[in-house]
Amino acid sequence: MKSALLLTALLAGLPSIHGLASPAPDCQDLTFRVTASAENVLAQNPPVDFTNATEVIAFLTQQTKPNPVRGIYNIYAQYCKPTIPIIGGRPKPIQLLIPGNSYDHTYYNGFDRYPVPGNKNSWASYALSQGYSTLSIDRLGSGVSGHPDPLNTVQAPLVADTIHQIIRQVRAGHQIPLPGLGERKIILVGHSFGSILGARISAEHPEAIDGIIHTGFAIPTPDQQALPGQLANVYLQASTYDPVRFPSNIYVPGYLVATSKEGRKSTFYSAPEDFSASLYDRDFMLKDTLSLGEAITQQPIPPSLTYDKPTFVLTGRQDAVFCGNGSRELGTPDCGSGLKSQLATVKVLYPAVPDSKFDTYTQEKAGHCHQMHYTAQDGFQSAHKFLAAQGL
């Protein structure tokens, strides 16, 4: 709770880059209390030096045993209503927004506390302007959500189940008591690790969602390994790096933070002329943590054998995480475009999705964090055009 209050105070004190000093009137902060369970893995021997490739690889490739976990967890969410009136018919779906590693819900706000009209890097602002509601969360172990054991609790299987439990509560009308909410369709939008979590949910609970958008996501080729470039992010224990923002009684060893500003930029962004330097400054200032448990359970990604609903993949052409070696410094990545792109190969995870319900868009002049680039609106438009064509 202490860390939650601390970060809330920090965010509240930050001026918006678009001039909004107080909460948007159409948004509300929520806390979902969920009982979640999953079969995690028992991870051991965490690295001491996170810049030592040998140590890190040994940790990530260790033989593990199943480790069933169960608990009650608090998950922060920000619910926002559309900024345009609903004209006839049923309301559009809710977009459930899942950020990736080292980000909280503000990623989808373009790093504003709440979605601000005019922020060209805010997915949420764009979605709200198209008539969708948004529910953006801080994943378990991030932002102002709960911070349990980062090694053996905050792992992909359990984090995915906390999200599934949120979906169940939304369907039941909990926390967001709106008439007919349980009948509203839900579109899961994930970025990076959020996309991996989305793939788990569509595989394990195909009935839970009505569509999925993967962003910052593709299928790497055999010769593409993101780890070499990511090591240049220089990860340290969060409480060592910034004990004020990340107090040691909450951020125990295993919660990591990237400390190299240039290394992180080379991993997440494309060429310097493709984005605002001041936006990246804000990104680095607000960066969140990565848990060791998340790191060791990102792969393998299970296929969604029976999920057959609309699926869209939106990724920056120069995504160094999924289409390169983790950094532009190790070569300019290229995800390709069209049917032969690495985005298109995501279809292997969705064998039951008809071709008519699957599409991709390669965002030009953009890296892994595609929506933080000047071409962000192109990506937003492509995704929402797909939703409209699918009747969502």
Short mmCIF file of C-alpha atoms in Angstrom, two decimals:
data_model
loop_
_atom_site.label_atom_id
_atom_site.label_comp_id
_atom_site.label_asym_id
_atom_site.label_seq_id
_atom_site.Cartn_x
_atom_site.Cartn_y
_atom_site.Cartn_z
CA MET A 1 0.00 0.00 0.00
CA LYS A 2 2.85 2.35 0.79
CA SER A 3 4.23 2.08 -2.74
CA ALA A 4 0.76 2.57 -4.20
CA LEU A 5 0.26 5.79 -2.30
CA LEU A 6 3.75 6.95 -3.17
CA LEU A 7 3.37 6.42 -6.90
CA THR A 8 -0.14 7.86 -6.94
CA ALA A 9 1.21 10.99 -5.31
CA LEU A 10 4.06 11.10 -7.80
CA LEU A 11 1.76 10.84 -10.80
CA ALA A 12 -0.71 13.33 -9.38
CA GLY A 13 2.09 15.84 -8.96
CA LEU A 14 3.30 15.54 -12.53
CA PRO A 15 1.99 18.17 -14.93
CA SER A 16 0.39 16.77 -18.03
CA ILE A 17 2.31 17.36 -21.21
CA HIS A 18 -1.05 18.45 -22.59
CA GLY A 19 -2.11 20.80 -19.85
CA LEU A 20 -4.61 18.67 -17.89
CA ALA A 21 -3.89 19.08 -14.18
CA SER A 22 -6.90 17.24 -12.74
CA PRO A 23 -8.60 13.90 -13.47
CA ALA A 24 -10.67 13.75 -16.62
CA PRO A 25 -14.38 13.89 -15.63
CA ASP A 26 -15.20 10.75 -17.64
CA CYS A 27 -12.63 8.50 -15.92
CA GLN A 28 -12.50 6.77 -12.57
CA ASP A 29 -9.82 4.90 -10.64
CA LEU A 30 -10.78 1.37 -9.57
CA THR A 31 -9.29 -1.46 -7.56
CA PHE A 32 -10.23 -4.99 -8.51
CA ARG A 33 -9.73 -7.49 -5.69
CA VAL A 34 -9.32 -10.85 -7.39
CA THR A 35 -8.70 -14.42 -6.31
CA ALA A 36 -6.38 -15.90 -8.89
CA SER A 37 -4.55 -19.19 -9.29
CA ALA A 38 -2.17 -20.70 -11.80
CA GLU A 39 0.55 -23.24 -12.33
CA ASN A 40 3.68 -21.11 -12.19
CA VAL A 41 7.21 -22.52 -12.23
CA LEU A 42 9.65 -22.79 -9.34
CA ALA A 43 12.50 -20.46 -10.29
CA GLN A 44 15.81 -20.49 -8.45
CA ASN A 45 19.26 -18.91 -8.44
CA PRO A 46 18.46 -15.40 -9.69
CA PRO A 47 21.39 -13.54 -11.26
CA VAL A 48 23.57 -11.31 -9.11
CA ASP A 49 24.90 -9.25 -12.03
CA PHE A 50 22.19 -8.51 -14.58
CA THR A 51 24.73 -7.33 -17.15
CA ASN A 52 26.43 -10.73 -17.10
CA ALA A 53 25.04 -12.63 -20.06
CA THR A 54 26.18 -16.00 -18.73
CA GLU A 55 24.36 -15.50 -15.42
CA VAL A 56 21.19 -14.21 -17.05
CA ILE A 57 21.05 -16.98 -19.67
CA ALA A 58 21.62 -19.63 -16.99
CA PHE A 59 18.70 -18.22 -15.02
CA LEU A 60 16.35 -17.95 -17.99
CA THR A 61 17.13 -21.44 -19.33
CA GLN A 62 17.15 -23.35 -16.04
CA GLN A 63 15.10 -26.51 -15.66
CA THR A 64 12.03 -25.70 -13.58
CA LYS A 65 9.31 -27.61 -11.79
CA PRO A 66 5.60 -26.73 -11.64
CA ASN A 67 4.70 -24.44 -8.76
CA PRO A 68 0.94 -24.01 -8.18
CA VAL A 69 0.11 -20.61 -6.69
CA ARG A 70 -3.09 -19.03 -5.44
CA GLY A 71 -3.86 -15.78 -3.69
CA ILE A 72 -5.95 -12.63 -3.39
CA TYR A 73 -4.52 -9.64 -5.21
CA ASN A 74 -5.39 -5.97 -5.72
CA ILE A 75 -5.23 -4.77 -9.31
CA TYR A 76 -5.49 -1.08 -10.19
CA ALA A 77 -7.57 -0.10 -13.21
CA GLN A 78 -8.61 3.14 -14.86
CA TYR A 79 -12.04 3.11 -16.49
CA CYS A 80 -12.94 5.84 -18.98
CA LYS A 81 -16.14 6.51 -20.88
CA PRO A 82 -16.23 7.53 -24.56
CA THR A 83 -15.73 11.18 -25.34
CA ILE A 84 -18.39 11.15 -28.05
CA PRO A 85 -22.10 10.48 -27.51
CA ILE A 86 -23.56 7.08 -28.35
CA ILE A 87 -25.89 7.55 -31.29
CA GLY A 88 -28.45 4.76 -31.47
CA GLY A 89 -27.80 1.06 -31.13
CA ARG A 90 -25.67 -0.66 -28.53
CA PRO A 91 -22.56 0.91 -27.01
CA LYS A 92 -19.27 -0.13 -28.56
CA PRO A 93 -17.09 -2.71 -26.80
CA ILE A 94 -14.83 -2.05 -23.84
CA GLN A 95 -11.14 -2.11 -24.65
CA LEU A 96 -9.13 -3.81 -21.90
CA LEU A 97 -5.62 -2.34 -22.17
CA ILE A 98 -2.67 -4.41 -20.88
CA PRO A 99 0.75 -2.68 -20.83
CA GLY A 100 4.07 -4.44 -21.24
CA ASN A 101 7.12 -4.81 -19.04
CA SER A 102 8.43 -1.62 -17.41
CA TYR A 103 5.15 0.23 -18.04
CA ASP A 104 1.93 0.87 -16.14
CA HIS A 105 -1.47 2.05 -17.39
CA THR A 106 -0.12 5.51 -18.29
CA TYR A 107 1.55 3.94 -21.34
CA TYR A 108 -1.86 3.93 -23.02
CA ASN A 109 -2.38 7.58 -22.04
CA GLY A 110 0.80 8.68 -23.77
CA PHE A 111 2.26 9.11 -20.24
CA ASP A 112 -0.48 11.44 -19.06
CA ARG A 113 -2.20 10.57 -15.80
CA TYR A 114 -5.54 10.32 -17.63
CA PRO A 115 -6.40 10.24 -21.35
CA VAL A 116 -6.16 13.79 -22.67
CA PRO A 117 -7.81 14.88 -25.92
CA GLY A 118 -5.08 16.05 -28.26
CA ASN A 119 -2.39 13.66 -27.05
CA LYS A 120 -1.35 12.09 -30.35
CA ASN A 121 0.50 9.29 -28.54
CA SER A 122 -2.45 8.14 -26.43
CA TRP A 123 -4.19 4.97 -27.55
CA ALA A 124 -6.86 5.53 -24.91
CA SER A 125 -7.62 9.06 -26.11
CA TYR A 126 -8.03 7.81 -29.66
CA ALA A 127 -10.23 4.87 -28.63
CA LEU A 128 -12.46 7.12 -26.52
CA SER A 129 -12.85 9.50 -29.46
CA GLN A 130 -14.11 6.56 -31.53
CA GLY A 131 -16.83 5.67 -29.04
CA TYR A 132 -15.11 2.88 -27.10
CA SER A 133 -14.79 2.64 -23.33
CA THR A 134 -11.34 1.79 -21.99
CA LEU A 135 -10.22 -0.15 -18.95
CA SER A 136 -6.44 0.12 -18.58
CA ILE A 137 -4.71 -1.75 -15.79
CA ASP A 138 -1.48 -1.92 -13.87
CA ARG A 139 -0.47 -5.57 -14.12
CA LEU A 140 0.19 -7.51 -10.92
CA GLY A 141 3.61 -6.37 -9.71
CA SER A 142 3.48 -3.01 -11.52
CA GLY A 143 2.24 0.51 -10.94
CA VAL A 144 -0.08 0.75 -7.95
CA SER A 145 -1.28 -2.85 -8.09
CA GLY A 146 -0.11 -5.39 -5.53
CA HIS A 147 3.56 -6.36 -5.38
CA PRO A 148 3.89 -9.97 -4.21
CA ASP A 149 7.03 -12.13 -4.57
CA PRO A 150 8.60 -11.06 -7.90
CA LEU A 151 10.38 -14.37 -8.49
CA ASN A 152 7.81 -17.13 -7.99
CA THR A 153 4.48 -15.28 -7.81
CA VAL A 154 4.57 -12.51 -10.43
CA GLN A 155 4.82 -14.83 -13.41
CA ALA A 156 2.94 -14.90 -16.71
CA PRO A 157 0.50 -17.72 -15.81
CA LEU A 158 -0.71 -16.00 -12.62
CA VAL A 159 -0.70 -12.48 -14.07
CA ALA A 160 -2.83 -13.77 -16.96
CA ASP A 161 -5.31 -15.28 -14.51
CA THR A 162 -5.63 -11.99 -12.58
CA ILE A 163 -6.65 -10.39 -15.89
CA HIS A 164 -9.10 -13.21 -16.60
CA GLN A 165 -10.65 -12.66 -13.16
CA ILE A 166 -11.03 -8.95 -13.93
CA ILE A 167 -12.86 -9.85 -17.13
CA ARG A 168 -15.20 -12.08 -15.15
CA GLN A 169 -15.91 -9.28 -12.68
CA VAL A 170 -16.58 -6.81 -15.50
CA ARG A 171 -18.97 -9.29 -17.11
CA ALA A 172 -20.76 -9.57 -13.75
CA GLY A 173 -21.05 -5.79 -13.42
CA HIS A 174 -18.61 -5.46 -10.52
CA GLN A 175 -16.77 -2.14 -10.05
CA ILE A 176 -18.36 -0.69 -13.20
CA PRO A 177 -22.10 -0.85 -12.49
CA LEU A 178 -23.46 0.23 -15.84
CA PRO A 179 -26.73 -1.06 -17.29
CA GLY A 180 -26.13 -3.88 -19.72
CA LEU A 181 -22.39 -3.98 -19.03
CA GLY A 182 -22.37 -7.75 -18.80
CA GLU A 183 -23.60 -7.87 -22.39
CA ARG A 184 -20.89 -5.53 -23.65
CA LYS A 185 -18.19 -7.06 -25.79
CA ILE A 186 -14.60 -6.92 -24.56
CA ILE A 187 -11.59 -6.41 -26.79
CA LEU A 188 -8.22 -7.20 -25.24
CA VAL A 189 -5.42 -4.87 -26.33
CA GLY A 190 -1.92 -5.83 -25.26
CA HIS A 191 1.50 -4.33 -25.78
CA SER A 192 4.62 -6.52 -25.75
CA PHE A 193 4.36 -8.67 -22.59
CA GLY A 194 0.73 -7.53 -22.48
CA SER A 195 0.32 -9.21 -25.89
CA ILE A 196 1.90 -12.40 -24.52
CA LEU A 197 -0.59 -12.32 -21.66
CA GLY A 198 -3.41 -11.75 -24.16
CA ALA A 199 -2.30 -14.82 -26.11
CA ARG A 200 -2.42 -16.88 -22.91
CA ILE A 201 -5.95 -15.68 -22.15
CA SER A 202 -7.22 -16.40 -25.66
CA ALA A 203 -5.65 -19.88 -25.43
CA GLU A 204 -6.92 -20.76 -21.95
CA HIS A 205 -10.23 -18.87 -21.95
CA PRO A 206 -11.28 -18.29 -25.58
CA GLU A 207 -14.80 -17.42 -24.47
CA ALA A 208 -13.63 -14.56 -22.26
CA ILE A 209 -12.95 -11.99 -24.99
CA ASP A 210 -14.56 -10.96 -28.26
CA GLY A 211 -11.45 -9.78 -30.07
CA ILE A 212 -7.75 -9.23 -29.52
CA ILE A 213 -5.23 -6.66 -30.69
CA HIS A 214 -1.57 -7.48 -30.31
CA THR A 215 0.80 -4.51 -30.43
CA GLY A 216 4.58 -4.52 -30.15
CA PHE A 217 4.42 -8.21 -31.04
CA ALA A 218 5.62 -10.60 -33.73
CA ILE A 219 7.22 -14.03 -34.07
CA PRO A 220 11.03 -13.76 -33.99
CA THR A 221 13.08 -15.71 -36.51
CA PRO A 222 15.49 -18.35 -35.16
CA ASP A 223 18.47 -15.99 -35.45
CA GLN A 224 16.79 -13.16 -33.53
CA GLN A 225 17.54 -13.02 -29.82
CA ALA A 226 16.47 -9.90 -27.91
CA LEU A 227 18.59 -10.60 -24.84
CA PRO A 228 21.94 -9.27 -26.13
CA GLY A 229 20.55 -5.81 -26.75
CA GLN A 230 18.39 -5.79 -23.65
CA LEU A 231 21.40 -6.36 -21.44
CA ALA A 232 22.51 -2.85 -22.44
CA ASN A 233 19.48 -1.53 -20.51
CA VAL A 234 21.61 -2.23 -17.40
CA TYR A 235 18.99 -3.63 -15.05
CA LEU A 236 19.42 -3.08 -11.32
CA GLN A 237 17.33 -3.90 -8.28
CA ALA A 238 14.64 -1.20 -8.23
CA SER A 239 15.09 -0.37 -4.54
CA THR A 240 18.83 0.09 -5.06
CA TYR A 241 18.37 2.37 -8.05
CA ASP A 242 15.71 4.62 -6.49
CA PRO A 243 14.87 3.77 -2.87
CA VAL A 244 12.45 6.68 -2.60
CA ARG A 245 10.22 5.72 -5.50
CA PHE A 246 10.82 1.98 -5.04
CA PRO A 247 11.03 1.40 -1.25
CA SER A 248 12.71 -1.85 -0.26
CA ASN A 249 9.83 -3.04 1.93
CA ILE A 250 7.66 -3.26 -1.21
CA TYR A 251 10.15 -3.67 -4.04
CA VAL A 252 12.05 -6.64 -2.67
CA PRO A 253 14.95 -8.16 -4.66
CA GLY A 254 13.61 -9.43 -7.95
CA TYR A 255 11.90 -6.20 -9.01
CA LEU A 256 14.25 -4.69 -11.57
CA VAL A 257 14.47 -1.39 -13.38
CA ALA A 258 16.39 -0.33 -16.50
CA THR A 259 18.99 2.28 -15.59
CA SER A 260 20.60 3.08 -18.94
CA LYS A 261 18.63 5.80 -20.67
CA GLU A 262 20.38 5.27 -24.01
CA GLY A 263 20.22 1.49 -23.79
CA ARG A 264 16.49 1.51 -23.10
CA LYS A 265 15.87 3.94 -25.94
CA SER A 266 17.75 1.71 -28.39
CA THR A 267 15.56 -1.22 -27.33
CA PHE A 268 12.16 0.48 -27.42
CA TYR A 269 12.41 3.25 -30.03
CA SER A 270 13.42 3.65 -33.67
CA ALA A 271 15.56 6.42 -35.20
CA PRO A 272 15.84 9.69 -33.19
CA GLU A 273 14.01 11.68 -35.87
CA ASP A 274 10.97 9.40 -35.49
CA PHE A 275 9.91 10.52 -32.01
CA SER A 276 9.97 13.42 -29.57
CA ALA A 277 13.01 13.53 -27.30
CA SER A 278 10.93 15.16 -24.57
CA LEU A 279 8.40 12.31 -24.74
CA TYR A 280 11.17 9.79 -24.27
CA ASP A 281 12.48 11.83 -21.34
CA ARG A 282 9.07 11.41 -19.74
CA ASP A 283 9.04 7.72 -20.62
CA PHE A 284 12.36 7.17 -18.87
CA MET A 285 11.32 9.22 -15.85
CA LEU A 286 8.09 7.21 -15.40
CA LYS A 287 9.53 3.78 -16.23
CA ASP A 288 8.20 0.96 -14.11
CA THR A 289 9.67 -2.36 -13.09
CA LEU A 290 10.22 -5.82 -14.57
CA SER A 291 9.95 -8.86 -12.32
CA LEU A 292 12.28 -11.82 -12.60
CA GLY A 293 9.23 -14.07 -12.63
CA GLU A 294 7.88 -12.32 -15.72
CA ALA A 295 11.26 -12.64 -17.42
CA ILE A 296 11.47 -16.41 -16.98
CA THR A 297 7.88 -17.14 -18.07
CA GLN A 298 7.46 -15.04 -21.23
CA GLN A 299 8.06 -18.13 -23.38
CA PRO A 300 6.68 -20.41 -24.65
CA ILE A 301 3.52 -18.73 -25.90
CA PRO A 302 0.67 -21.27 -26.06
CA PRO A 303 -1.38 -21.46 -29.28
CA SER A 304 -5.06 -20.55 -29.13
CA LEU A 305 -6.45 -23.72 -30.67
CA THR A 306 -10.17 -22.95 -30.44
CA TYR A 307 -10.26 -19.13 -30.33
CA ASP A 308 -11.82 -18.01 -33.62
CA LYS A 309 -12.56 -14.31 -33.17
CA PRO A 310 -11.10 -11.13 -34.71
CA THR A 311 -7.33 -10.82 -34.24
CA PHE A 312 -5.13 -7.89 -35.27
CA VAL A 313 -1.37 -7.37 -35.01
CA LEU A 314 0.09 -3.85 -34.98
CA THR A 315 3.85 -3.46 -34.66
CA GLY A 316 6.49 -0.89 -35.55
CA ARG A 317 8.64 -1.86 -38.50
CA GLN A 318 11.82 -1.33 -36.45
CA ASP A 319 10.76 -3.38 -33.41
CA ALA A 320 14.09 -4.50 -31.95
CA VAL A 321 12.47 -6.75 -29.32
CA PHE A 322 10.57 -9.11 -31.63
CA CYS A 323 12.28 -8.46 -34.97
CA GLY A 324 15.88 -7.89 -33.98
CA ASN A 325 18.48 -8.51 -31.32
CA GLY A 326 17.06 -6.22 -28.67
CA SER A 327 18.74 -2.97 -29.68
CA ARG A 328 19.18 -0.75 -32.72
CA GLU A 329 22.85 -0.64 -31.79
CA LEU A 330 23.11 -4.27 -32.94
CA GLY A 331 21.55 -3.57 -36.33
CA THR A 332 18.42 -1.92 -37.66
CA PRO A 333 15.50 -4.35 -37.24
CA ASP A 334 12.85 -4.83 -39.90
CA CYS A 335 9.62 -6.70 -39.17
CA GLY A 336 8.56 -6.54 -42.81
CA SER A 337 5.01 -5.97 -43.97
CA GLY A 338 2.20 -7.87 -45.59
CA LEU A 339 1.78 -11.63 -45.80
CA LYS A 340 5.51 -12.35 -45.48
CA SER A 341 6.05 -10.16 -42.43
CA GLN A 342 6.90 -11.39 -38.96
CA LEU A 343 3.56 -9.92 -37.88
CA ALA A 344 1.74 -12.26 -40.26
CA THR A 345 3.42 -15.30 -38.69
CA VAL A 346 1.46 -14.60 -35.49
CA LYS A 347 -1.31 -16.44 -37.32
CA VAL A 348 0.35 -19.72 -36.29
CA LEU A 349 -0.86 -19.03 -32.76
CA TYR A 350 -4.44 -18.74 -34.04
CA PRO A 351 -5.18 -21.71 -36.33
CA ALA A 352 -8.96 -21.44 -35.80
CA VAL A 353 -9.18 -17.75 -36.74
CA PRO A 354 -10.44 -17.39 -40.33
CA ASP A 355 -8.30 -15.31 -42.67
CA SER A 356 -11.20 -12.87 -42.90
CA LYS A 357 -10.83 -12.16 -39.17
CA PHE A 358 -7.04 -11.80 -39.08
CA ASP A 359 -5.02 -8.83 -40.26
CA THR A 360 -1.81 -6.93 -39.56
CA TYR A 361 -0.38 -3.45 -39.89
CA THR A 362 3.29 -2.54 -39.91
CA GLN A 363 3.68 0.99 -38.59
CA GLU A 364 6.43 2.80 -40.44
CA LYS A 365 9.12 4.85 -38.70
CA ALA A 366 8.37 3.22 -35.35
CA GLY A 367 10.05 0.87 -32.91
CA HIS A 368 8.81 -1.48 -30.19
CA CYS A 369 6.82 1.24 -28.41
CA HIS A 370 5.07 2.07 -31.65
CA GLN A 371 2.59 4.51 -30.15
CA MET A 372 5.35 6.80 -28.85
CA HIS A 373 6.41 7.73 -32.38
CA TYR A 374 5.20 10.47 -34.70
CA THR A 375 3.36 7.89 -36.83
CA ALA A 376 1.26 6.68 -33.88
CA GLN A 377 -2.00 7.90 -35.35
CA ASP A 378 -1.47 5.70 -38.42
CA GLY A 379 -1.34 2.68 -36.15
CA PHE A 380 -4.36 3.75 -34.11
CA GLN A 381 -6.41 4.30 -37.25
CA SER A 382 -5.48 0.94 -38.74
CA ALA A 383 -6.49 -0.98 -35.62
CA HIS A 384 -9.81 0.80 -35.22
CA LYS A 385 -10.59 0.48 -38.92
CA PHE A 386 -10.13 -3.27 -38.47
CA LEU A 387 -12.49 -3.29 -35.48
CA ALA A 388 -15.12 -1.40 -37.41
CA ALA A 389 -14.84 -3.82 -40.32
CA GLN A 390 -15.37 -6.69 -37.88
CA GLY A 391 -18.49 -5.09 -36.42
CA LEU A 392 -16.76 -4.31 -33.14
#
